[in-house]
mmCIF file of C-alpha atoms in Angstrom:
data_model
loop_
_atom_site.group_PDB
_atom_site.id
_atom_site.type_symbol
_atom_site.label_atom_id
_atom_site.label_comp_id
_atom_site.label_asym_id
_atom_site.label_seq_id
_atom_site.Cartn_x
_atom_site.Cartn_y
_atom_site.Cartn_z
ATOM 1 C CA UNK A 1 53.254 45.360 -89.534
ATOM 2 C CA UNK A 2 50.422 43.569 -87.791
ATOM 3 C CA UNK A 3 47.319 43.230 -89.969
ATOM 4 C CA UNK A 4 43.976 43.368 -88.094
ATOM 5 C CA UNK A 5 41.486 40.549 -88.508
ATOM 6 C CA UNK A 6 38.140 41.190 -90.182
ATOM 7 C CA UNK A 7 36.234 40.497 -86.961
ATOM 8 C CA UNK A 8 36.899 43.185 -84.338
ATOM 9 C CA UNK A 9 38.317 42.107 -81.012
ATOM 10 C CA UNK A 10 39.477 38.656 -82.084
ATOM 11 C CA UNK A 11 43.190 39.242 -82.752
ATOM 12 C CA UNK A 12 45.627 36.534 -81.679
ATOM 13 C CA UNK A 13 47.657 38.863 -79.422
ATOM 14 C CA UNK A 14 44.829 40.710 -77.704
ATOM 15 C CA UNK A 15 41.705 39.769 -75.733
ATOM 16 C CA UNK A 16 38.208 40.375 -77.003
ATOM 17 C CA UNK A 17 37.010 43.970 -76.799
ATOM 18 C CA UNK A 18 34.444 44.367 -73.981
ATOM 19 C CA UNK A 19 30.953 44.157 -75.430
ATOM 20 C CA UNK A 20 32.181 42.955 -78.837
ATOM 21 C CA UNK A 21 30.238 39.694 -78.688
ATOM 22 C CA UNK A 22 27.035 41.485 -77.724
ATOM 23 C CA UNK A 23 27.579 44.077 -80.464
ATOM 24 C CA UNK A 24 28.130 41.320 -83.015
ATOM 25 C CA UNK A 25 24.976 39.495 -81.953
ATOM 26 C CA UNK A 26 22.961 42.708 -82.091
ATOM 27 C CA UNK A 27 24.324 43.488 -85.535
ATOM 28 C CA UNK A 28 23.526 40.013 -86.787
ATOM 29 C CA UNK A 29 19.991 40.241 -85.436
ATOM 30 C CA UNK A 30 19.451 43.615 -87.069
ATOM 31 C CA UNK A 31 20.753 42.345 -90.410
ATOM 32 C CA UNK A 32 18.724 39.129 -90.328
ATOM 33 C CA UNK A 33 15.530 40.530 -88.815
ATOM 34 C CA UNK A 34 12.436 39.887 -90.879
ATOM 35 C CA UNK A 35 10.419 43.082 -91.191
ATOM 36 C CA UNK A 36 6.597 42.882 -91.215
ATOM 37 C CA UNK A 37 4.772 43.530 -94.480
ATOM 38 C CA UNK A 38 3.902 47.164 -95.251
ATOM 39 C CA UNK A 39 0.807 48.249 -93.376
ATOM 40 C CA UNK A 40 1.014 45.266 -90.991
ATOM 41 C CA UNK A 41 1.934 46.029 -87.366
ATOM 42 C CA UNK A 42 4.561 43.815 -85.773
ATOM 43 C CA UNK A 43 3.121 41.379 -83.254
ATOM 44 C CA UNK A 44 4.211 41.645 -79.621
ATOM 45 C CA UNK A 45 5.299 38.412 -77.914
ATOM 46 C CA UNK A 46 5.947 38.170 -74.175
ATOM 47 C CA UNK A 47 8.552 35.514 -73.274
ATOM 48 C CA UNK A 48 8.364 34.369 -69.644
ATOM 49 C CA UNK A 49 11.201 32.085 -68.504
ATOM 50 C CA UNK A 50 13.511 32.256 -65.484
ATOM 51 C CA UNK A 51 16.362 30.619 -67.433
ATOM 52 C CA UNK A 52 18.231 33.558 -68.996
ATOM 53 C CA UNK A 53 19.798 31.378 -71.689
ATOM 54 C CA UNK A 54 16.458 29.989 -72.843
ATOM 55 C CA UNK A 55 14.854 33.427 -72.711
ATOM 56 C CA UNK A 56 17.679 35.003 -74.716
ATOM 57 C CA UNK A 57 17.681 32.307 -77.418
ATOM 58 C CA UNK A 58 13.888 32.298 -77.782
ATOM 59 C CA UNK A 59 13.753 36.099 -77.839
ATOM 60 C CA UNK A 60 16.490 36.238 -80.468
ATOM 61 C CA UNK A 61 14.704 33.837 -82.803
ATOM 62 C CA UNK A 62 11.376 35.652 -82.366
ATOM 63 C CA UNK A 63 13.042 39.012 -82.947
ATOM 64 C CA UNK A 64 14.623 37.778 -86.183
ATOM 65 C CA UNK A 65 11.200 36.510 -87.258
ATOM 66 C CA UNK A 66 9.922 40.093 -87.043
ATOM 67 C CA UNK A 67 8.168 40.079 -83.676
ATOM 68 C CA UNK A 68 8.469 42.670 -80.919
ATOM 69 C CA UNK A 69 9.667 40.790 -77.845
ATOM 70 C CA UNK A 70 9.211 41.580 -74.150
ATOM 71 C CA UNK A 71 10.832 39.404 -71.486
ATOM 72 C CA UNK A 72 10.037 38.519 -67.890
ATOM 73 C CA UNK A 73 11.743 36.107 -65.498
ATOM 74 C CA UNK A 74 8.872 35.556 -63.048
ATOM 75 C CA UNK A 75 5.102 35.657 -62.777
ATOM 76 C CA UNK A 76 4.539 39.083 -61.168
ATOM 77 C CA UNK A 77 6.842 40.756 -63.688
ATOM 78 C CA UNK A 78 5.072 38.975 -66.550
ATOM 79 C CA UNK A 79 1.655 40.157 -65.365
ATOM 80 C CA UNK A 80 2.922 43.719 -64.984
ATOM 81 C CA UNK A 81 4.439 43.683 -68.485
ATOM 82 C CA UNK A 82 1.231 42.255 -69.939
ATOM 83 C CA UNK A 83 -0.837 44.942 -68.215
ATOM 84 C CA UNK A 84 1.452 47.719 -69.489
ATOM 85 C CA UNK A 85 1.688 46.436 -73.070
ATOM 86 C CA UNK A 86 -0.911 43.829 -73.982
ATOM 87 C CA UNK A 87 0.912 41.047 -75.882
ATOM 88 C CA UNK A 88 -0.477 39.321 -78.958
ATOM 89 C CA UNK A 89 0.908 36.014 -77.621
ATOM 90 C CA UNK A 90 2.709 34.742 -74.514
ATOM 91 C CA UNK A 91 5.423 32.062 -74.434
ATOM 92 C CA UNK A 92 5.196 30.881 -70.823
ATOM 93 C CA UNK A 93 7.438 28.491 -68.907
ATOM 94 C CA UNK A 94 5.483 26.216 -66.598
ATOM 95 C CA UNK A 95 8.176 25.942 -63.894
ATOM 96 C CA UNK A 96 8.629 29.509 -62.657
ATOM 97 C CA UNK A 97 9.888 30.491 -59.202
ATOM 98 C CA UNK A 98 7.145 31.544 -56.813
ATOM 99 C CA UNK A 99 4.038 31.952 -58.949
ATOM 100 C CA UNK A 100 4.094 29.042 -61.407
ATOM 101 C CA UNK A 101 3.086 29.152 -65.062
ATOM 102 C CA UNK A 102 -0.372 27.710 -64.409
ATOM 103 C CA UNK A 103 -1.290 30.577 -62.078
ATOM 104 C CA UNK A 104 0.241 33.126 -64.449
ATOM 105 C CA UNK A 105 -1.875 31.678 -67.278
ATOM 106 C CA UNK A 106 -5.036 31.900 -65.160
ATOM 107 C CA UNK A 107 -4.367 35.539 -64.295
ATOM 108 C CA UNK A 108 -3.502 36.443 -67.872
ATOM 109 C CA UNK A 109 -6.825 34.938 -68.966
ATOM 110 C CA UNK A 110 -8.588 36.985 -66.305
ATOM 111 C CA UNK A 111 -7.158 40.152 -67.890
ATOM 112 C CA UNK A 112 -8.560 39.215 -71.298
ATOM 113 C CA UNK A 113 -8.120 36.742 -74.147
ATOM 114 C CA UNK A 114 -4.511 36.163 -75.223
ATOM 115 C CA UNK A 115 -2.970 33.096 -76.896
ATOM 116 C CA UNK A 116 -0.529 31.206 -74.650
ATOM 117 C CA UNK A 117 2.119 28.647 -75.615
ATOM 118 C CA UNK A 118 3.341 26.731 -72.577
ATOM 119 C CA UNK A 119 6.913 25.433 -72.217
ATOM 120 C CA UNK A 120 6.971 22.167 -70.254
ATOM 121 C CA UNK A 121 9.522 19.534 -69.279
ATOM 122 C CA UNK A 122 9.578 16.435 -71.462
ATOM 123 C CA UNK A 123 7.548 13.566 -70.051
ATOM 124 C CA UNK A 124 5.439 15.644 -67.639
ATOM 125 C CA UNK A 125 2.111 14.626 -69.198
ATOM 126 C CA UNK A 126 0.075 15.717 -66.189
ATOM 127 C CA UNK A 127 1.639 19.169 -66.338
ATOM 128 C CA UNK A 128 0.922 19.450 -70.063
ATOM 129 C CA UNK A 129 -2.705 18.465 -69.528
ATOM 130 C CA UNK A 130 -3.090 20.920 -66.647
ATOM 131 C CA UNK A 131 -1.594 23.634 -68.837
ATOM 132 C CA UNK A 132 -4.209 22.942 -71.487
ATOM 133 C CA UNK A 133 -6.908 22.777 -68.827
ATOM 134 C CA UNK A 134 -6.191 26.314 -67.624
ATOM 135 C CA UNK A 135 -6.352 27.617 -71.181
ATOM 136 C CA UNK A 136 -2.969 27.246 -72.892
ATOM 137 C CA UNK A 137 -3.451 27.069 -76.663
ATOM 138 C CA UNK A 138 -0.340 25.002 -77.328
ATOM 139 C CA UNK A 139 2.692 23.610 -75.564
ATOM 140 C CA UNK A 140 6.285 22.813 -76.488
ATOM 141 C CA UNK A 141 8.365 20.328 -74.495
ATOM 142 C CA UNK A 142 11.936 21.043 -73.403
ATOM 143 C CA UNK A 143 14.466 20.622 -74.879
ATOM 144 C CA UNK A 144 12.989 22.103 -78.053
ATOM 145 C CA UNK A 145 14.104 23.562 -81.343
ATOM 146 C CA UNK A 146 13.808 27.380 -81.316
ATOM 147 C CA UNK A 147 12.810 27.227 -84.974
ATOM 148 C CA UNK A 148 9.957 24.856 -84.134
ATOM 149 C CA UNK A 149 8.810 27.238 -81.409
ATOM 150 C CA UNK A 150 8.798 30.153 -83.870
ATOM 151 C CA UNK A 151 6.675 28.072 -86.273
ATOM 152 C CA UNK A 152 4.244 27.265 -83.455
ATOM 153 C CA UNK A 153 4.050 30.948 -82.522
ATOM 154 C CA UNK A 154 3.302 31.990 -86.083
ATOM 155 C CA UNK A 155 0.723 29.200 -86.480
ATOM 156 C CA UNK A 156 -1.145 30.318 -83.357
ATOM 157 C CA UNK A 157 -0.964 33.986 -84.396
ATOM 158 C CA UNK A 158 -2.339 33.200 -87.862
ATOM 159 C CA UNK A 159 -5.345 31.472 -86.347
ATOM 160 C CA UNK A 160 -5.893 34.342 -83.930
ATOM 161 C CA UNK A 161 -6.366 36.848 -86.761
ATOM 162 C CA UNK A 162 -9.974 37.503 -87.815
ATOM 163 C CA UNK A 163 -11.101 35.553 -90.872
ATOM 164 C CA UNK A 164 -11.801 37.760 -93.909
ATOM 165 C CA UNK A 165 -15.532 38.125 -94.572
ATOM 166 C CA UNK A 166 -16.439 34.664 -93.277
ATOM 167 C CA UNK A 167 -20.161 34.055 -92.837
ATOM 168 C CA UNK A 168 -21.498 33.518 -89.299
ATOM 169 C CA UNK A 169 -22.299 29.939 -88.247
ATOM 170 C CA UNK A 170 -25.463 29.028 -86.359
ATOM 171 C CA UNK A 171 -26.646 25.681 -84.966
ATOM 172 C CA UNK A 172 -28.296 24.325 -81.817
ATOM 173 C CA UNK A 173 -28.480 27.736 -80.165
ATOM 174 C CA UNK A 174 -24.791 28.377 -80.848
ATOM 175 C CA UNK A 175 -23.592 31.248 -83.009
ATOM 176 C CA UNK A 176 -20.004 31.709 -84.178
ATOM 177 C CA UNK A 177 -18.754 34.755 -86.072
ATOM 178 C CA UNK A 178 -15.302 33.966 -87.527
ATOM 179 C CA UNK A 179 -14.786 37.576 -88.659
ATOM 180 C CA UNK A 180 -15.070 39.026 -85.149
ATOM 181 C CA UNK A 181 -13.994 35.765 -83.443
ATOM 182 C CA UNK A 182 -16.988 35.900 -81.115
ATOM 183 C CA UNK A 183 -19.205 33.012 -80.085
ATOM 184 C CA UNK A 184 -22.432 32.850 -78.094
ATOM 185 C CA UNK A 185 -24.853 30.303 -76.669
ATOM 186 C CA UNK A 186 -28.502 31.360 -76.634
ATOM 187 C CA UNK A 187 -27.364 34.955 -77.030
ATOM 188 C CA UNK A 188 -24.874 34.853 -74.134
ATOM 189 C CA UNK A 189 -21.259 35.367 -75.214
ATOM 190 C CA UNK A 190 -18.884 32.465 -74.582
ATOM 191 C CA UNK A 191 -15.374 32.962 -73.192
ATOM 192 C CA UNK A 192 -13.413 30.660 -75.499
ATOM 193 C CA UNK A 193 -9.699 30.271 -75.943
ATOM 194 C CA UNK A 194 -8.211 30.490 -79.421
ATOM 195 C CA UNK A 195 -8.241 26.732 -79.992
ATOM 196 C CA UNK A 196 -11.671 26.255 -78.420
ATOM 197 C CA UNK A 197 -13.088 28.838 -80.820
ATOM 198 C CA UNK A 198 -11.432 27.184 -83.832
ATOM 199 C CA UNK A 199 -12.641 23.755 -82.719
ATOM 200 C CA UNK A 200 -16.241 24.921 -82.270
ATOM 201 C CA UNK A 201 -16.208 26.700 -85.641
ATOM 202 C CA UNK A 202 -14.896 23.549 -87.319
ATOM 203 C CA UNK A 203 -17.618 21.400 -85.733
ATOM 204 C CA UNK A 204 -20.320 23.843 -86.825
ATOM 205 C CA UNK A 205 -18.999 23.832 -90.381
ATOM 206 C CA UNK A 206 -19.165 20.025 -90.517
ATOM 207 C CA UNK A 207 -22.222 18.864 -88.528
ATOM 208 C CA UNK A 208 -23.009 15.167 -88.427
ATOM 209 C CA UNK A 209 -19.582 14.020 -89.594
ATOM 210 C CA UNK A 210 -17.286 12.019 -87.300
ATOM 211 C CA UNK A 211 -13.643 13.029 -87.100
ATOM 212 C CA UNK A 212 -10.738 11.148 -85.546
ATOM 213 C CA UNK A 213 -8.518 13.057 -83.158
ATOM 214 C CA UNK A 214 -5.757 12.901 -85.758
ATOM 215 C CA UNK A 215 -8.087 14.603 -88.256
ATOM 216 C CA UNK A 216 -8.977 17.345 -85.770
ATOM 217 C CA UNK A 217 -5.325 17.910 -84.936
ATOM 218 C CA UNK A 218 -4.552 18.337 -88.634
ATOM 219 C CA UNK A 219 -7.590 20.469 -89.520
ATOM 220 C CA UNK A 220 -7.833 22.658 -86.405
ATOM 221 C CA UNK A 221 -4.267 22.769 -85.078
ATOM 222 C CA UNK A 222 -2.557 22.463 -88.458
ATOM 223 C CA UNK A 223 -0.263 19.698 -87.193
ATOM 224 C CA UNK A 224 0.403 16.382 -88.903
ATOM 225 C CA UNK A 225 1.607 14.866 -85.635
ATOM 226 C CA UNK A 226 1.460 15.601 -81.925
ATOM 227 C CA UNK A 227 0.067 14.516 -78.566
ATOM 228 C CA UNK A 228 -3.568 13.550 -79.132
ATOM 229 C CA UNK A 229 -4.402 14.389 -75.516
ATOM 230 C CA UNK A 230 -4.315 18.017 -76.701
ATOM 231 C CA UNK A 231 -7.485 17.353 -78.701
ATOM 232 C CA UNK A 232 -9.115 15.386 -75.892
ATOM 233 C CA UNK A 233 -8.575 18.146 -73.340
ATOM 234 C CA UNK A 234 -9.893 20.852 -75.660
ATOM 235 C CA UNK A 235 -13.005 18.818 -76.473
ATOM 236 C CA UNK A 236 -13.682 18.349 -72.767
ATOM 237 C CA UNK A 237 -13.208 22.068 -72.054
ATOM 238 C CA UNK A 238 -15.431 23.013 -74.988
ATOM 239 C CA UNK A 239 -18.161 20.664 -73.804
ATOM 240 C CA UNK A 240 -18.038 22.401 -70.431
ATOM 241 C CA UNK A 241 -18.934 25.676 -72.144
ATOM 242 C CA UNK A 242 -21.478 24.662 -74.807
ATOM 243 C CA UNK A 243 -23.289 21.639 -73.339
ATOM 244 C CA UNK A 244 -26.231 21.942 -70.949
ATOM 245 C CA UNK A 245 -24.899 18.858 -69.164
ATOM 246 C CA UNK A 246 -21.221 18.232 -70.021
ATOM 247 C CA UNK A 247 -21.361 14.805 -68.345
ATOM 248 C CA UNK A 248 -24.003 13.770 -70.903
ATOM 249 C CA UNK A 249 -23.024 15.677 -74.067
ATOM 250 C CA UNK A 250 -25.698 16.039 -76.742
ATOM 251 C CA UNK A 251 -23.832 18.306 -79.165
ATOM 252 C CA UNK A 252 -20.209 17.141 -79.208
ATOM 253 C CA UNK A 253 -20.585 13.390 -79.138
ATOM 254 C CA UNK A 254 -17.955 10.678 -78.838
ATOM 255 C CA UNK A 255 -18.157 8.090 -81.610
ATOM 256 C CA UNK A 256 -16.758 4.736 -80.552
ATOM 257 C CA UNK A 257 -13.738 3.655 -82.543
ATOM 258 C CA UNK A 258 -13.631 6.943 -84.489
ATOM 259 C CA UNK A 259 -13.474 10.184 -82.528
ATOM 260 C CA UNK A 260 -15.942 13.061 -82.172
ATOM 261 C CA UNK A 261 -18.963 14.405 -84.014
ATOM 262 C CA UNK A 262 -21.066 17.550 -83.713
ATOM 263 C CA UNK A 263 -24.743 16.577 -83.700
ATOM 264 C CA UNK A 264 -27.323 19.335 -84.126
ATOM 265 C CA UNK A 265 -30.456 18.159 -82.265
ATOM 266 C CA UNK A 266 -32.569 20.364 -84.534
ATOM 267 C CA UNK A 267 -31.027 18.993 -87.720
ATOM 268 C CA UNK A 268 -31.348 15.557 -89.357
ATOM 269 C CA UNK A 269 -30.207 12.681 -87.163
ATOM 270 C CA UNK A 270 -26.832 11.305 -88.312
ATOM 271 C CA UNK A 271 -26.565 7.680 -89.273
ATOM 272 C CA UNK A 272 -25.037 5.223 -86.786
ATOM 273 C CA UNK A 273 -25.427 7.570 -83.838
ATOM 274 C CA UNK A 274 -23.231 5.801 -81.293
ATOM 275 C CA UNK A 275 -23.350 7.635 -77.975
ATOM 276 C CA UNK A 276 -20.647 7.036 -75.443
ATOM 277 C CA UNK A 277 -21.794 5.533 -72.193
ATOM 278 C CA UNK A 278 -20.773 8.285 -69.729
ATOM 279 C CA UNK A 279 -19.742 5.598 -67.199
ATOM 280 C CA UNK A 280 -17.292 4.104 -69.717
ATOM 281 C CA UNK A 281 -13.945 5.903 -69.317
ATOM 282 C CA UNK A 282 -12.181 3.857 -72.019
ATOM 283 C CA UNK A 283 -10.886 5.854 -74.954
ATOM 284 C CA UNK A 284 -11.833 3.936 -78.083
ATOM 285 C CA UNK A 285 -10.536 6.495 -80.536
ATOM 286 C CA UNK A 286 -6.915 5.414 -80.147
ATOM 287 C CA UNK A 287 -6.421 1.687 -79.681
ATOM 288 C CA UNK A 288 -2.652 2.127 -79.469
ATOM 289 C CA UNK A 289 -2.835 4.313 -76.356
ATOM 290 C CA UNK A 290 -3.189 2.248 -73.169
ATOM 291 C CA UNK A 291 -4.910 4.970 -71.142
ATOM 292 C CA UNK A 292 -7.137 7.910 -71.938
ATOM 293 C CA UNK A 293 -6.068 11.407 -70.850
ATOM 294 C CA UNK A 294 -9.367 11.638 -68.973
ATOM 295 C CA UNK A 295 -7.945 8.953 -66.664
ATOM 296 C CA UNK A 296 -4.743 10.836 -65.880
ATOM 297 C CA UNK A 297 -4.311 11.964 -62.259
ATOM 298 C CA UNK A 298 -4.274 15.590 -63.387
ATOM 299 C CA UNK A 299 -7.502 15.232 -65.336
ATOM 300 C CA UNK A 300 -9.229 13.413 -62.465
ATOM 301 C CA UNK A 301 -8.058 16.128 -60.071
ATOM 302 C CA UNK A 302 -9.373 18.844 -62.400
ATOM 303 C CA UNK A 303 -12.740 17.106 -62.798
ATOM 304 C CA UNK A 304 -13.046 16.766 -59.022
ATOM 305 C CA UNK A 305 -12.804 20.486 -58.507
ATOM 306 C CA UNK A 306 -16.104 22.296 -57.826
#
């Protein structure tokens, strides 16, 4: 008498039962899914990628990590899904058919603040910088590890949650309230991305001290390694929102050979106040990098826009 195998639909003398593979995957996901802590609502993540394999794998890993996952294969569908159910975070492929990821990111930002992790092709530095310029909080290059992406998602979500009973910060006409995650300049609210807010709060907590880009990446992004142009782009965007004249920054200063420092004009003058000559486009914070991200074609194009 023929004895059935433990796994349904995999007998040697019969083909797989229709839908068996999908049922098995669904069962495995349900068994392995990490449930959110009691009293904590599951976070909603919108995955936007026209590659069905990538979208399915990413969605599966996020689902097992305990997130509610929506999917979209193009820009208009993504915007409609985001309008119907506001996501807590968006994983967004840069190369989408029709409306590309940059335009989708811009329109998502116009609807309201939402963290965005951009998926980009390896080696496309200009695309990564443009993604950060339009407000992406993070990026992951393809091919990538789904587990790494899940860790990035959870890192960004942790930083997006309000800080418990943190005292407001105030310097040079800037106010930052970590509890409500709101910032203002001279009483006018600032529209900051997640990382821009964290970067400004960090600078206000440590006025007068110079930090290398590696230090900022570790303290603000929580990464021990990564593309340092991420920090450079965010500093430039933040200057555009908090400085009276971003071309001649007085608050977020570049320190030659070190990195950046927040200088409160109303506070005590820091020692060795090296100010960067605004005509000097050489990046002196990373001697091992032959060119500064400010000199990339994408950055020059962005700066040339009105």
